[in-house]
mmCIF file of C-alpha atoms in Angstrom:
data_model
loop_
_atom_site.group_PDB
_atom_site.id
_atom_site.type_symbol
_atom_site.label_atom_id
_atom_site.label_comp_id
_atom_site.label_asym_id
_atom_site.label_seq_id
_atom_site.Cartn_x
_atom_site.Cartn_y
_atom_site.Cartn_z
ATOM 1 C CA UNK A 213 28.302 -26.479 19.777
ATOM 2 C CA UNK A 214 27.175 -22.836 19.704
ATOM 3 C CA UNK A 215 23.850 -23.573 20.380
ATOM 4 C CA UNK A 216 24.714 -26.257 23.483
ATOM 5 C CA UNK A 217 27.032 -23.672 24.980
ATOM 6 C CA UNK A 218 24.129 -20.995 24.701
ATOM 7 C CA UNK A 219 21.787 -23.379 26.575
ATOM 8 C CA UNK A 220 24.235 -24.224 28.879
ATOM 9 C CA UNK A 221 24.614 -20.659 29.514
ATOM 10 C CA UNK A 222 20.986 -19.664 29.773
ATOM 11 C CA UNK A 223 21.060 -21.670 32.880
ATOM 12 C CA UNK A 224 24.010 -20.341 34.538
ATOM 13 C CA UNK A 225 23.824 -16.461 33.492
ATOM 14 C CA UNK A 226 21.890 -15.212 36.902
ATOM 15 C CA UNK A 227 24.061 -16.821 38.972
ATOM 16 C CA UNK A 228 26.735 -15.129 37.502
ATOM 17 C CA UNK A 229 24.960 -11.922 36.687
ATOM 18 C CA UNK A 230 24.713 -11.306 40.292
ATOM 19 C CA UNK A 231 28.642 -11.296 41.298
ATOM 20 C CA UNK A 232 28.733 -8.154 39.789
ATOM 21 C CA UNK A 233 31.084 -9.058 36.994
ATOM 22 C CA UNK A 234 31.361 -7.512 33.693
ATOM 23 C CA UNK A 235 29.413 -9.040 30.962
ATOM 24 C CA UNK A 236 32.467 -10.187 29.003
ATOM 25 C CA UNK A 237 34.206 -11.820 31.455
ATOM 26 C CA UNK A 238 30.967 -13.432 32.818
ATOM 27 C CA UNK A 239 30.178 -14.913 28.856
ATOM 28 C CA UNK A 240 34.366 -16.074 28.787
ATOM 29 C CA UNK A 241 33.936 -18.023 32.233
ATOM 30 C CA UNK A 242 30.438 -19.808 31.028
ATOM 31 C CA UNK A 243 32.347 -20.481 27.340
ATOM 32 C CA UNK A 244 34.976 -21.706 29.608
ATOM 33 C CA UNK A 245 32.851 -24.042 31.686
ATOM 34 C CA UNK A 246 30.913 -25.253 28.999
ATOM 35 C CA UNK A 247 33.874 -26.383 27.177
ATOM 36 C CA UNK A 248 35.041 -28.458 30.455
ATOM 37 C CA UNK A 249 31.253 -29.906 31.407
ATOM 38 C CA UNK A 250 31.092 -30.827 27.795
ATOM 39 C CA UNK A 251 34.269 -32.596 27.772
ATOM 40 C CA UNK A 252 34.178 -33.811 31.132
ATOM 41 C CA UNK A 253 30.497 -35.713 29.721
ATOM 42 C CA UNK A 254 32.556 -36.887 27.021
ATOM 43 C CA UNK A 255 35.097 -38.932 28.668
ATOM 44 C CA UNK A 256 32.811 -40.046 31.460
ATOM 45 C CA UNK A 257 29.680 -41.286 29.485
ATOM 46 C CA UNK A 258 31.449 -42.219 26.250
ATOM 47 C CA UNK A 259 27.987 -43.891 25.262
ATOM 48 C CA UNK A 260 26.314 -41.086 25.877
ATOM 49 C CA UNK A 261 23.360 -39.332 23.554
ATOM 50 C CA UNK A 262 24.363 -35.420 23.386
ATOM 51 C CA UNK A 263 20.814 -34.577 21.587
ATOM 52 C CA UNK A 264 19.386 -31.444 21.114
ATOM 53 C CA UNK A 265 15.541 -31.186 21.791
ATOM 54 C CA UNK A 266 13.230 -29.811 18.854
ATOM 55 C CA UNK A 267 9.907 -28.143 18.853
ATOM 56 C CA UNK A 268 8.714 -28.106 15.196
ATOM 57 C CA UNK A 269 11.616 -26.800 13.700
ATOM 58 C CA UNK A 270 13.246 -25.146 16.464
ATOM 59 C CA UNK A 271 16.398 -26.362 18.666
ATOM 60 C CA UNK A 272 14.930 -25.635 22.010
ATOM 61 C CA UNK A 273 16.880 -27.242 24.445
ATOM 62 C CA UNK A 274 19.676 -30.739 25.354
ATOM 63 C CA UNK A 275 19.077 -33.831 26.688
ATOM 64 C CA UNK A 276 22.268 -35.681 27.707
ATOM 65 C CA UNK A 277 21.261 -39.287 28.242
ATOM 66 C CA UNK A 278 22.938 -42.640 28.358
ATOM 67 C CA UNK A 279 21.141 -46.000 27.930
ATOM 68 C CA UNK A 280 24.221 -47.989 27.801
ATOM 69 C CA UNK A 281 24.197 -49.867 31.161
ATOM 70 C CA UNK A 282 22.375 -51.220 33.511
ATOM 71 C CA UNK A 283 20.610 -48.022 34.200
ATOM 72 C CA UNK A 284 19.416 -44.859 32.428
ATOM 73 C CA UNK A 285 21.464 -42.047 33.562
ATOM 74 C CA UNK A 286 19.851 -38.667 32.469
ATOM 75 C CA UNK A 287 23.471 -36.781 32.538
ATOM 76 C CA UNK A 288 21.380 -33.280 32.051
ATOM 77 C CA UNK A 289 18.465 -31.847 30.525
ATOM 78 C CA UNK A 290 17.916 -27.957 30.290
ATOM 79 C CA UNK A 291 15.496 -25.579 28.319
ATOM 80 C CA UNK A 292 16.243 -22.349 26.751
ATOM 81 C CA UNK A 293 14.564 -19.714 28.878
ATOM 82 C CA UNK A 294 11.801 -19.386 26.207
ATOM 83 C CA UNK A 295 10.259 -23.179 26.219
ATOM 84 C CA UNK A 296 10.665 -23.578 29.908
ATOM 85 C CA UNK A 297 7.581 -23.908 31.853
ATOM 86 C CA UNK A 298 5.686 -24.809 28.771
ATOM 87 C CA UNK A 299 5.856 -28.660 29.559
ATOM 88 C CA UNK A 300 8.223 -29.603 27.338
ATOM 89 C CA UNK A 301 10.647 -31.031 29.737
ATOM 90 C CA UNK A 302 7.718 -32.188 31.784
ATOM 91 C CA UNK A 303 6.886 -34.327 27.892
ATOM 92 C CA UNK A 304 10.398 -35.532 27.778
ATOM 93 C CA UNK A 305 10.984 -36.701 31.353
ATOM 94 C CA UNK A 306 7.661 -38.890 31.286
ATOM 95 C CA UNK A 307 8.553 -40.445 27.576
ATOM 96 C CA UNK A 308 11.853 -41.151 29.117
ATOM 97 C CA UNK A 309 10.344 -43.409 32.049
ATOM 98 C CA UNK A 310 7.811 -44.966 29.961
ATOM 99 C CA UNK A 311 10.564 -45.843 27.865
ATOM 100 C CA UNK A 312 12.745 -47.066 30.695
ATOM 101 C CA UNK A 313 9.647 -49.035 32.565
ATOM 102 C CA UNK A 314 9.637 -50.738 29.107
ATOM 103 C CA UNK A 315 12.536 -51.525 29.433
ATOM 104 C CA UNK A 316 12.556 -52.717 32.631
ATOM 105 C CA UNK A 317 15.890 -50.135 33.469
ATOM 106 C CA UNK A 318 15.644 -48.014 36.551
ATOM 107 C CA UNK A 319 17.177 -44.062 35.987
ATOM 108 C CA UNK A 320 19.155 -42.134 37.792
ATOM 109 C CA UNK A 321 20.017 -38.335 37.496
ATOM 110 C CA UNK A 322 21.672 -35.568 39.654
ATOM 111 C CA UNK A 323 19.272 -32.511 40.313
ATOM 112 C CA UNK A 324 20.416 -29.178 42.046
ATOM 113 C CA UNK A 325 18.800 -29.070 45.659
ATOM 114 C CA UNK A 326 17.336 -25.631 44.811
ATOM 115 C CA UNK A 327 15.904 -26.868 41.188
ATOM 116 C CA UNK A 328 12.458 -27.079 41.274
ATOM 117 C CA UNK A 329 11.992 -29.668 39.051
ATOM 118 C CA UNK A 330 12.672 -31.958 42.130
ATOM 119 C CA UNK A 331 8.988 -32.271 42.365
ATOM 120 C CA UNK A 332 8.509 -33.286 38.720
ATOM 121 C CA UNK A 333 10.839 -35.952 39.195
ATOM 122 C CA UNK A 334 9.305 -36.849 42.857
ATOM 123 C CA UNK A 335 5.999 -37.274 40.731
ATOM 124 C CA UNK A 336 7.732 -39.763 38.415
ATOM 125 C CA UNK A 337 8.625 -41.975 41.020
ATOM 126 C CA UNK A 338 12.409 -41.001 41.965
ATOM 127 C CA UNK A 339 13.793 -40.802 45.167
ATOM 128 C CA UNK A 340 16.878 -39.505 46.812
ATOM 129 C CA UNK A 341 19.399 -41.715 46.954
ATOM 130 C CA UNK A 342 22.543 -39.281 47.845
ATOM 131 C CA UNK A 343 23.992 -36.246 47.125
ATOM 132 C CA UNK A 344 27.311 -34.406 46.238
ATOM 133 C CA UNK A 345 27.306 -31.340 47.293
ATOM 134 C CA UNK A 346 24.852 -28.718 45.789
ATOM 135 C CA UNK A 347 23.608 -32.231 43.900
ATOM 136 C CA UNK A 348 20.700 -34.445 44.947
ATOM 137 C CA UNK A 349 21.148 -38.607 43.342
ATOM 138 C CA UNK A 350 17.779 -39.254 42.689
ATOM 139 C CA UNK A 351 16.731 -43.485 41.219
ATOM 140 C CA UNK A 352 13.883 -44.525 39.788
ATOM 141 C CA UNK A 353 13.966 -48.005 40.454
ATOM 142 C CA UNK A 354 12.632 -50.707 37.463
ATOM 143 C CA UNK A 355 8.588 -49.966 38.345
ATOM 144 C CA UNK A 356 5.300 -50.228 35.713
ATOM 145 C CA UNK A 357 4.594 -46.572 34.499
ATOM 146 C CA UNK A 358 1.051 -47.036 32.949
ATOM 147 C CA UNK A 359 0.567 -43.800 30.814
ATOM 148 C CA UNK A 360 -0.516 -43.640 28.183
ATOM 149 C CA UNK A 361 0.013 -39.957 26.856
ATOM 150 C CA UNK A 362 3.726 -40.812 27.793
ATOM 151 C CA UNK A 363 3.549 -44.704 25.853
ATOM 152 C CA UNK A 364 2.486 -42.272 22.589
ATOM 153 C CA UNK A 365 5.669 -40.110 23.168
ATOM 154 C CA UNK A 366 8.232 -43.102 23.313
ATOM 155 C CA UNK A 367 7.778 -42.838 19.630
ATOM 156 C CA UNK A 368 9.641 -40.355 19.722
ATOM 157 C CA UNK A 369 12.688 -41.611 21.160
ATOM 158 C CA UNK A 370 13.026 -44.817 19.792
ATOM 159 C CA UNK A 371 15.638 -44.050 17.802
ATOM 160 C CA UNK A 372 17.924 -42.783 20.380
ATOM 161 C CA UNK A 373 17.200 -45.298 23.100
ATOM 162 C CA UNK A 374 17.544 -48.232 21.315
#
């Protein structure tokens, strides 16, 4: 849990940094949020993955993910500051529609409108499909997804996607 509350807080702490807030209040209200997003994902997705991503031997990041439906709901993915922009999620995202395509499953995840992984996930094939409030719905509908540097990385996840 220490280690999902730091990554949780990695991508909250400039938003908060620049309130002007002290530093231990600032750490209190992200401990305080991550406890309620955790639970909240708890109750809501109660088939829901809650995996941490590895590099060698390293926890790097999460990957919230439910396969338990009708459709693949990526509930949240997010890097520590160190791995991101390295590809990793970039890895991840296109083993996760290979693996859905397989499947024949279409995904759907919220993105924030200012992320700019949009454009990653524009690339994949999702669209907008709604919003709720600072949140974008984006679907990737059931579609072929021939590649094959992706196909090798389903390995990977068959054992959480089964």
């Amino acid at each position: 849990m220490d280690f999902l509350r730091d990554v949780f807080s990695s991508t909250r702490i400039q938003e908060f940094l620049s309130t002007g807030l002290p530093v231990e209040q600032i750490e209190s209200l992200l401990a305080s949020q991550f406890l309620t997003q955790h639970d909240y994902y708890r109750r809501h997705y109660p088939h829901g993955r809650f995996d941490i991503i590895m590099q060698g031997g390293r926890s790097v990041g999460r990957l919230y993910h439910d396969w338990s439906g009708d459709v693949v709901r990526v509930i949240d993915i997010a890097l520590l500051p160190a791995y991101r922009g390295a590809g990793i999620g970039t890895r991840l995202m296109r083993a996760i529609v290979a693996r859905a395509a397989s499947k024949r499953m279409p995904i759907q995840l919220y993105v924030e409108f200012s992320n700019p992984v949009r454009t990653l996930y524009r690339t994949l094939g999702f669209v907008p499909t709604g919003e709720n409030g600072i949140y974008e719905l984006m679907r990737r509908d059931v579609m072929p997804f021939d590649d094959e540097e992706a196909q090798a990385s389903i390995k990977g996840l068959n054992s959480h996607v089964q």
